[in-house]
Coordinates of C-alpha atoms (C1' of nucleotides) in Angstrom, one line a residue:
Chain A
M159 CA 31.2 25.8 11.0
P160 CA 31.8 22.1 11.2
V161 CA 29.1 19.4 10.5
R162 CA 27.6 18.1 13.9
I163 CA 27.5 14.5 13.9
L164 CA 26.0 11.7 16.6
I165 CA 27.0 8.0 16.2
Y166 CA 24.9 5.2 17.7
E167 CA 26.9 1.8 17.3
D168 CA 27.1 -1.0 19.9
N169 CA 30.8 -2.4 18.3
T170 CA 33.1 -0.5 20.4
N171 CA 36.1 -0.7 17.5
L172 CA 33.8 0.3 14.8
R173 CA 32.6 3.2 17.0
E174 CA 35.9 4.7 17.6
S175 CA 37.0 3.8 14.1
L176 CA 34.0 6.0 12.8
V177 CA 34.9 8.9 15.0
G178 CA 38.3 8.8 14.2
L179 CA 37.6 8.6 10.4
L180 CA 35.3 11.5 10.8
E181 CA 37.2 13.7 12.8
L182 CA 40.0 13.4 10.2
T183 CA 38.5 14.9 7.6
G184 CA 38.3 18.3 9.8
E185 CA 34.6 18.9 8.2
Y186 CA 32.9 16.6 10.5
N187 CA 32.5 17.5 14.3
V188 CA 31.6 14.0 15.7
V189 CA 29.5 15.4 18.8
A190 CA 29.2 12.4 20.7
S191 CA 28.9 8.5 20.6
F192 CA 27.0 5.8 22.2
P193 CA 26.6 2.1 22.3
D194 CA 23.1 1.8 22.6
C195 CA 19.4 4.4 22.1
Q196 CA 18.4 4.0 25.5
K197 CA 18.2 7.8 26.0
V198 CA 18.2 8.6 22.1
S199 CA 15.7 11.3 22.9
E200 CA 17.4 13.4 25.3
Q201 CA 20.4 12.7 23.7
V202 CA 19.4 14.2 20.4
H203 CA 17.6 16.9 22.3
A204 CA 20.9 18.0 24.1
L205 CA 23.2 17.7 21.3
T206 CA 21.4 18.8 18.2
P207 CA 23.1 16.8 15.8
D208 CA 23.3 17.8 12.2
V209 CA 23.3 14.1 11.0
V210 CA 23.1 11.1 13.2
L211 CA 24.7 7.6 11.9
M212 CA 22.3 4.5 13.7
D213 CA 23.3 1.2 13.9
I214 CA 20.4 -1.2 13.7
D215 CA 21.1 -4.3 15.8
M216 CA 22.3 -3.1 19.4
P217 CA 21.0 -4.3 23.1
G218 CA 17.8 -2.8 24.7
I219 CA 16.0 -0.4 21.7
N220 CA 17.4 -1.3 18.1
G221 CA 18.1 1.5 15.8
I222 CA 15.0 1.2 13.8
E223 CA 12.7 2.1 17.2
G224 CA 15.8 5.0 18.0
V225 CA 14.6 6.5 14.3
K226 CA 11.1 6.5 15.3
K227 CA 11.7 8.1 18.9
I228 CA 13.8 10.8 17.3
R229 CA 11.3 11.3 14.2
G230 CA 8.8 11.8 17.0
F231 CA 10.0 15.3 18.0
N232 CA 12.4 16.2 15.4
K233 CA 11.8 15.6 11.4
D234 CA 14.9 17.8 10.3
V235 CA 18.0 15.8 11.6
Q236 CA 19.2 13.4 8.7
I237 CA 19.7 10.0 9.8
I238 CA 21.8 7.4 8.0
M239 CA 21.2 3.8 8.7
L240 CA 24.7 2.0 9.0
T241 CA 24.2 -1.8 9.4
V242 CA 25.3 -5.3 8.2
F243 CA 21.1 -6.2 7.3
D244 CA 20.3 -6.1 3.8
D245 CA 17.2 -7.8 4.0
N246 CA 13.6 -6.6 2.9
T247 CA 12.1 -6.1 6.5
H248 CA 15.2 -3.9 8.1
V249 CA 15.7 -2.0 5.1
F250 CA 12.0 -1.2 4.5
D251 CA 11.0 -1.0 8.5
A252 CA 14.0 1.9 8.7
M253 CA 12.9 3.6 6.0
Y254 CA 9.2 3.8 7.0
A255 CA 10.5 4.8 10.2
G256 CA 12.1 8.1 9.0
A257 CA 15.6 7.2 8.1
N258 CA 17.0 9.3 5.3
G259 CA 19.9 7.1 4.1
Y260 CA 20.6 3.3 4.3
L261 CA 24.4 2.1 3.9
L262 CA 25.8 -1.2 4.5
K263 CA 28.7 -1.4 6.7
K264 CA 31.0 -3.0 4.2
Y265 CA 30.9 0.3 2.0
V266 CA 31.4 2.4 5.1
S267 CA 35.1 3.0 4.6
D268 CA 34.5 3.8 1.1
K269 CA 31.2 5.8 1.0
L270 CA 30.4 7.0 4.5
I271 CA 32.2 10.6 3.9
H272 CA 30.4 11.0 0.4
S273 CA 27.1 9.6 1.6
I274 CA 27.2 12.4 5.0
R275 CA 27.5 15.4 2.0
E276 CA 24.9 13.8 0.3
V277 CA 22.2 13.3 3.2
L278 CA 23.4 17.1 3.7
N279 CA 22.6 18.2 0.1
G280 CA 18.8 17.1 0.2
G281 CA 19.6 13.5 -1.0
A282 CA 19.3 9.8 0.0
P283 CA 22.4 7.8 0.0
M284 CA 21.8 4.1 -0.3
S285 CA 24.1 1.2 -0.9
P286 CA 23.2 0.0 -4.5
S287 CA 21.4 -3.2 -3.7
I288 CA 19.6 -1.4 -0.8
A289 CA 18.4 1.2 -4.0
R290 CA 17.5 -1.7 -6.3
M291 CA 15.3 -3.4 -3.5
I292 CA 13.3 -0.1 -3.0
I293 CA 12.8 0.2 -6.5
S294 CA 12.0 -3.1 -7.4
N295 CA 9.4 -2.9 -4.1
M296 CA 7.9 -0.2 -6.2
Q297 CA 7.6 -1.9 -9.5
Q298 CA 5.8 -4.9 -8.2
P299 CA 3.1 -7.3 -9.7
A300 CA 0.9 -4.9 -11.8
R301 CA -1.4 -8.0 -12.7
E302 CA 1.5 -10.4 -13.8
A303 CA 1.2 -14.2 -14.4
G304 CA -0.6 -15.4 -10.8
N305 CA -2.8 -12.7 -9.9
D306 CA -4.9 -12.5 -13.7
Y307 CA -8.7 -13.2 -12.5
Q308 CA -9.9 -12.4 -15.7
L309 CA -12.2 -9.7 -14.5
T310 CA -14.2 -7.8 -17.3
N311 CA -14.3 -4.1 -17.6
R312 CA -17.6 -3.8 -16.0
E313 CA -16.6 -6.2 -13.0
R314 CA -13.2 -4.2 -12.3
E315 CA -15.1 -1.1 -12.4
I316 CA -17.7 -2.4 -9.6
L317 CA -14.7 -3.7 -7.8
Q318 CA -12.8 -0.3 -7.7
L319 CA -16.3 1.4 -6.7
L320 CA -16.3 -1.1 -4.1
S321 CA -12.8 -0.4 -2.6
K322 CA -13.6 3.1 -2.6
G323 CA -16.3 2.5 0.3
N324 CA -19.4 2.6 -1.9
S325 CA -22.4 0.2 -0.9
F326 CA -24.2 -2.1 -3.5
K327 CA -26.3 0.7 -3.8
M328 CA -24.4 3.8 -4.0
I329 CA -22.7 1.8 -7.2
A330 CA -26.1 1.1 -8.6
A331 CA -27.0 4.6 -8.4
E332 CA -23.6 5.9 -9.7
L333 CA -23.7 3.2 -12.5
L334 CA -27.4 4.0 -13.3
I335 CA -28.3 0.0 -12.7
S336 CA -30.3 -2.0 -10.7
L337 CA -29.4 -3.1 -7.3
D338 CA -29.7 -7.0 -8.5
T339 CA -27.3 -6.2 -11.2
V340 CA -24.6 -4.9 -8.9
R341 CA -25.2 -8.2 -6.6
T342 CA -24.7 -10.2 -9.9
H343 CA -21.6 -8.6 -10.8
I344 CA -20.5 -8.8 -7.3
K345 CA -21.2 -12.8 -7.3
R346 CA -19.2 -13.3 -10.3
I347 CA -15.9 -11.2 -8.7
Y348 CA -16.4 -13.1 -5.8
D349 CA -16.3 -16.4 -8.2
K350 CA -13.4 -15.2 -9.8
L351 CA -11.5 -13.8 -6.9
H352 CA -12.3 -16.9 -4.5
V353 CA -13.7 -15.0 -1.9
R354 CA -16.6 -14.6 0.1
S355 CA -17.3 -11.0 1.0
Q356 CA -17.0 -7.3 0.4
I357 CA -13.7 -7.3 2.6
E358 CA -11.8 -10.3 1.7
A359 CA -12.5 -9.1 -1.7
V360 CA -11.0 -5.5 -1.3
S361 CA -8.4 -6.3 0.6
K362 CA -7.4 -8.7 -2.3
A363 CA -8.1 -6.1 -4.7
I364 CA -5.7 -3.7 -2.5
N365 CA -3.0 -6.0 -2.1
E366 CA -2.9 -7.2 -5.6
K367 CA -3.3 -3.7 -7.1
L368 CA -6.0 -5.3 -9.2
V369 CA -7.6 -1.7 -8.8
Chain B
M201 CA 33.6 -7.7 -24.9
P202 CA 32.5 -4.0 -24.3
V203 CA 28.7 -3.3 -22.7
R204 CA 26.5 -2.6 -25.5
I205 CA 24.4 0.8 -25.2
L206 CA 21.3 1.8 -26.9
I207 CA 20.1 5.8 -26.6
Y208 CA 16.8 7.2 -27.2
E209 CA 17.4 10.9 -27.0
D210 CA 15.5 13.5 -29.5
N211 CA 17.8 16.6 -29.2
T212 CA 20.5 15.6 -31.8
N213 CA 23.0 17.8 -29.9
L214 CA 22.8 15.8 -26.6
R215 CA 22.4 12.6 -28.4
E216 CA 25.8 12.7 -30.4
S217 CA 27.5 14.0 -27.5
L218 CA 26.2 11.1 -25.0
V219 CA 27.6 9.0 -28.1
G220 CA 30.9 10.8 -27.9
L221 CA 31.3 10.6 -24.2
L222 CA 30.3 6.8 -24.1
E223 CA 32.7 5.6 -26.9
L224 CA 35.6 7.6 -25.4
T225 CA 35.8 5.3 -22.5
G226 CA 36.7 2.2 -24.7
E227 CA 34.4 0.3 -22.1
Y228 CA 30.8 1.3 -23.8
N229 CA 29.6 0.7 -27.1
V230 CA 26.8 2.4 -28.3
V231 CA 25.2 -0.2 -30.8
A232 CA 22.7 2.8 -31.9
S233 CA 20.8 6.0 -31.0
F234 CA 17.7 7.0 -32.2
P235 CA 15.4 10.4 -32.0
D236 CA 12.3 8.5 -31.0
C237 CA 10.5 5.6 -29.5
Q238 CA 8.5 4.6 -32.6
K239 CA 10.2 1.2 -33.1
V240 CA 11.4 0.5 -29.7
S241 CA 10.3 -3.5 -29.5
E242 CA 12.2 -3.9 -32.8
Q243 CA 15.2 -2.1 -31.9
V244 CA 15.7 -3.6 -28.6
H245 CA 15.2 -6.8 -29.9
A246 CA 17.2 -6.8 -33.1
L247 CA 20.3 -5.0 -31.2
T248 CA 20.4 -6.8 -27.7
P249 CA 21.8 -3.8 -25.6
D250 CA 22.7 -4.3 -22.3
V251 CA 21.5 -0.8 -21.1
V252 CA 18.8 1.7 -22.5
L253 CA 19.3 5.1 -22.1
M254 CA 15.9 6.6 -22.2
D255 CA 15.0 10.4 -22.6
I256 CA 11.5 11.3 -21.4
D257 CA 10.5 13.8 -23.5
M258 CA 10.5 12.5 -27.5
P259 CA 8.0 13.0 -30.2
G260 CA 5.5 10.3 -30.4
I261 CA 5.6 7.3 -28.3
N262 CA 7.0 9.0 -24.9
G263 CA 10.1 7.6 -23.0
I264 CA 7.8 6.2 -20.2
E265 CA 5.6 4.2 -22.8
G266 CA 8.8 3.1 -24.0
V267 CA 10.1 1.5 -21.1
K268 CA 6.5 -0.1 -20.9
K269 CA 6.9 -1.5 -24.5
I270 CA 10.6 -3.1 -23.5
R271 CA 9.1 -4.4 -20.0
G272 CA 6.6 -6.0 -21.9
F273 CA 8.9 -8.7 -23.3
N274 CA 12.4 -8.2 -21.5
K275 CA 13.1 -7.7 -17.9
D276 CA 16.5 -7.8 -18.2
V277 CA 18.1 -4.9 -20.2
Q278 CA 19.0 -2.1 -17.7
I279 CA 17.0 1.0 -18.3
I280 CA 17.9 4.1 -17.2
M281 CA 16.1 7.5 -17.4
L282 CA 17.9 10.7 -18.7
T283 CA 15.7 13.8 -18.4
V284 CA 15.2 17.0 -17.1
F285 CA 11.9 16.4 -15.4
D286 CA 11.9 15.8 -11.4
D287 CA 8.5 16.1 -10.6
N288 CA 7.0 12.9 -8.9
T289 CA 4.6 12.5 -11.6
H290 CA 7.1 11.9 -14.6
V291 CA 9.7 9.9 -11.9
F292 CA 6.8 7.6 -10.2
D293 CA 5.6 6.7 -13.7
A294 CA 9.3 6.1 -14.8
M295 CA 9.8 3.7 -11.9
Y296 CA 6.5 1.8 -12.0
A297 CA 7.2 1.3 -15.5
G298 CA 10.1 -0.6 -14.9
A299 CA 13.3 1.6 -15.3
N300 CA 16.2 0.8 -13.3
G301 CA 17.5 4.3 -12.6
Y302 CA 17.1 7.9 -13.0
L303 CA 19.2 10.7 -13.8
L304 CA 18.8 14.2 -14.3
K305 CA 20.3 15.8 -17.2
K306 CA 22.4 18.4 -15.3
Y307 CA 24.3 15.6 -13.7
V308 CA 25.2 13.4 -16.9
S309 CA 28.5 14.7 -17.8
D310 CA 29.5 14.1 -14.3
K311 CA 27.8 10.6 -13.3
L312 CA 26.8 8.9 -16.5
I313 CA 29.3 6.5 -17.1
H314 CA 29.6 5.9 -13.0
S315 CA 25.7 5.2 -13.2
I316 CA 25.9 2.7 -16.2
R317 CA 28.8 1.0 -14.1
E318 CA 26.3 1.0 -11.1
V319 CA 23.4 -0.2 -13.1
L320 CA 25.2 -3.0 -14.4
N321 CA 26.2 -4.0 -10.8
G322 CA 22.7 -4.4 -9.8
G323 CA 22.4 -1.1 -8.0
A324 CA 19.6 1.8 -9.2
P325 CA 21.5 4.9 -10.1
M326 CA 19.6 8.0 -9.1
S327 CA 20.1 11.7 -8.9
P328 CA 20.0 12.7 -5.3
S329 CA 17.0 14.6 -5.6
I330 CA 15.1 11.8 -7.1
A331 CA 16.4 9.3 -4.4
R332 CA 15.1 11.7 -1.8
M333 CA 11.5 12.0 -3.6
I334 CA 11.0 8.0 -3.7
I335 CA 12.0 7.7 0.1
S336 CA 9.8 10.6 1.0
N337 CA 7.0 9.0 -0.9
M338 CA 7.5 5.7 1.3
Q339 CA 7.6 7.6 4.9
Q340 CA 4.6 9.7 4.0
P341 CA 1.6 9.9 6.3
A342 CA 2.3 7.1 8.8
R343 CA 0.0 8.7 11.4
E344 CA 1.0 12.3 11.3
A345 CA -1.0 15.5 12.2
G346 CA -4.6 15.0 10.2
N347 CA -5.0 11.4 10.3
D348 CA -4.5 10.6 14.1
Y349 CA -7.8 9.1 15.0
Q350 CA -6.4 8.1 18.7
L351 CA -7.7 4.3 18.2
T352 CA -6.8 1.7 21.3
N353 CA -4.3 -0.5 20.3
R354 CA -7.1 -3.1 20.8
E355 CA -9.2 -1.2 18.1
R356 CA -6.0 -1.2 15.8
E357 CA -5.6 -4.8 16.3
I358 CA -9.2 -5.4 15.3
L359 CA -9.5 -3.0 12.3
Q360 CA -6.1 -4.9 11.3
L361 CA -7.9 -8.0 11.1
L362 CA -11.0 -6.2 9.7
S363 CA -8.5 -5.4 7.0
K364 CA -7.1 -8.3 6.2
G365 CA -10.9 -9.8 5.2
N366 CA -12.0 -11.3 8.4
S367 CA -15.3 -11.6 9.3
F368 CA -16.6 -10.5 12.9
K369 CA -17.2 -13.9 13.9
M370 CA -13.7 -14.7 12.5
I371 CA -12.2 -11.9 14.1
A372 CA -14.0 -13.1 17.6
A373 CA -12.5 -16.5 17.1
E374 CA -9.2 -15.4 16.6
L375 CA -9.1 -12.9 19.4
L376 CA -11.0 -15.1 21.8
I377 CA -13.5 -12.8 22.9
S378 CA -17.4 -12.7 22.0
L379 CA -19.0 -11.6 18.6
D380 CA -20.8 -8.8 20.5
T381 CA -17.4 -7.4 21.8
V382 CA -16.3 -7.4 18.2
R383 CA -19.1 -5.4 17.3
T384 CA -18.6 -2.7 20.3
H385 CA -15.1 -2.3 18.7
I386 CA -15.9 -1.9 15.5
K387 CA -18.3 0.8 16.6
R388 CA -15.9 3.0 18.7
I389 CA -13.5 2.7 15.4
Y390 CA -16.3 3.6 13.1
D391 CA -17.7 6.6 15.3
K392 CA -13.1 7.9 15.5
L393 CA -13.0 7.1 11.8
H394 CA -15.9 8.6 10.5
V395 CA -17.1 6.2 8.5
R396 CA -20.2 3.8 8.5
S397 CA -19.0 0.5 6.9
Q398 CA -16.4 -2.2 6.9
I399 CA -15.4 -1.2 3.6
E400 CA -15.0 2.4 4.4
A401 CA -13.0 1.6 7.2
V402 CA -11.1 -0.6 5.4
S403 CA -10.5 1.8 2.7
K404 CA -9.6 4.3 5.0
A405 CA -7.4 2.1 7.1
I406 CA -5.0 1.3 4.2
N407 CA -5.0 4.4 2.4
E408 CA -4.3 6.3 5.4
K409 CA -1.7 3.6 6.1
L410 CA -3.0 3.1 10.0
V411 CA -2.6 -0.8 9.6
Chain C
dC107 C1' -11.2 7.7 46.9
dA108 C1' -13.4 9.4 42.4
dG109 C1' -13.5 9.6 37.7
dA110 C1' -11.8 8.4 33.1
dC111 C1' -10.6 5.0 30.1
dA112 C1' -10.4 0.8 27.7
dA113 C1' -12.0 -3.9 27.2
dT114 C1' -15.8 -7.2 28.1
dA115 C1' -20.4 -8.5 27.2
dC116 C1' -25.8 -8.6 26.2
dC117 C1' -30.0 -7.0 23.5
dG118 C1' -33.0 -5.7 19.5
dC119 C1' -34.3 -4.3 15.3
dG120 C1' -34.0 -2.6 10.4
dA121 C1' -30.3 -2.5 6.6
dT122 C1' -27.1 -4.8 3.8
dG123 C1' -25.0 -8.6 2.0
dA124 C1' -24.2 -13.5 0.6
dT125 C1' -26.3 -17.2 -2.3
dG126 C1' -29.0 -19.7 -5.4
dT127 C1' -32.0 -19.8 -9.4
dG128 C1' -33.8 -18.4 -13.6
dA129 C1' -34.2 -14.8 -17.5
dC130 C1' -33.4 -11.9 -21.5
dA131 C1' -30.6 -9.2 -25.0
dC132 C1' -26.8 -8.3 -27.1
dC133 C1' -22.3 -9.1 -30.0
dG134 C1' -18.7 -11.2 -32.1
dG135 C1' -16.4 -15.2 -33.6
dA136 C1' -16.9 -20.3 -34.8
Chain D
dT175 C1' -26.5 -19.5 -37.6
dC176 C1' -25.8 -20.9 -33.3
dC177 C1' -23.2 -20.2 -29.1
dG178 C1' -20.5 -18.3 -25.3
dG179 C1' -19.4 -14.6 -22.9
dT180 C1' -21.1 -10.1 -20.7
dG181 C1' -24.5 -7.3 -19.2
dT182 C1' -28.8 -6.7 -17.4
dC183 C1' -32.7 -7.4 -14.0
dA184 C1' -35.6 -10.0 -10.4
dC185 C1' -37.2 -13.2 -6.2
dA186 C1' -36.2 -15.7 -2.3
dT187 C1' -34.1 -16.6 1.9
dC188 C1' -30.9 -16.7 5.8
dA189 C1' -26.5 -14.5 7.8
dT190 C1' -24.2 -10.5 8.8
dC191 C1' -23.7 -6.0 10.0
dG192 C1' -25.1 -0.9 11.8
dC193 C1' -26.3 1.1 15.8
dG194 C1' -28.9 2.5 19.8
dG195 C1' -28.5 1.5 24.3
dT196 C1' -27.1 -0.5 29.4
dA197 C1' -23.6 -2.7 32.0
dT198 C1' -19.3 -4.8 34.5
dT199 C1' -14.7 -5.2 35.4
dG200 C1' -10.0 -3.4 35.9
dT201 C1' -6.4 -0.1 35.7
dC202 C1' -4.5 4.4 35.8
dT203 C1' -4.3 8.9 37.7
dG204 C1' -5.1 13.1 39.8

DNA sequence: CAGACAATACCGCGATGATGTGACACCGGA
DNA sequence: TCCGGTGTCACATCATCGCGGTATTGTCTG
């Protein structure tokens, strides 16, 4: 039986083109298409689609909120974002929300059919620039230029223990040194990181991947 | 002028097939191919490839270490991993190390040419299952089953400020409430998260993406 | 309307952390 | 050989935090 597809897209022309394009293949059955996400939960429940195509910029509830709603009760339906946004915020928010793919509208005519096939096969179709954004995000700093605070090994070790939630006492016990020694190390760490408290240090350590 | 390609692959048959496959196109110039990474730095320096195809499992230095070496001095050359491993560890290690693409060997004959083109156009070619692994990794917990601590909005807000390195005083000032109120909220947060200190709370909050 | 819950606020005390100052031993490079 | 960096330890003081209570207010809901 054909793959059931549900479309959210507020632009009427594009919405109808998508329906036409997909129906033409014979492989896909567009069970419905809507210009907004207001009733997304009911609709997904009622229509049991295999794949949802979701625009981001829609009146009322945007597509990312729509994805969150769907994921609130359904982890299985495949969701492909279909949008003009290629900035970090939108891409990552959509992915965090639970989208399975992210296709820029300029590639729709070329890649949509292929992407639907890919997402159904357990893939994660993404426009090339999106894929690159995601992997660059993983690669990030890792102690590059700006965030080299010249911590010694011992200091890094202590910062690590601190970041895992250990108190000074626990660190002292763990490393078999005195509480005052821990204090001294911590003081030096604060100096080097330019912070004034545990939390600032831990927050900085985690965010800048020092640990 | 043709794209310059450098290949690392310890299996002689596969290595020669790759060279043949690429040379056939006329579009690509395989500047060299080696069965191991021992001299990867010198070789990349000397041969100035546009694209490196890198196997992971090789004698001596493995492909992931090879990528790290290259990235130590060259951020521009495009590196595609070419391997049979599709487990989390290898994929993420390779990506963290600085690879631009990750192609499973079973797809090589079909997708290699296309992947090289894609990586040169600023994309990040990945086998479907790899792409899915990477995006599932981003989606993770996000307040699922186990880590739902029933924090109220206010509590979440305070935990967020705490995680950014604010002291109780600063939080009170920020939210225009009294220091004692902050204390009260913090107490409840500790109860709910089953922790006993700022750092534990912050560490838990960040690791479980509660903020 | 009663009861639950969230947010606010205050008190008090012991524990822990922040900060300064000083000191000593060890090691490796100038 | 002397010096700087590192790791170790101690003492002191004040600020902040952890935790036990208790209480008031407003909102939502059965």
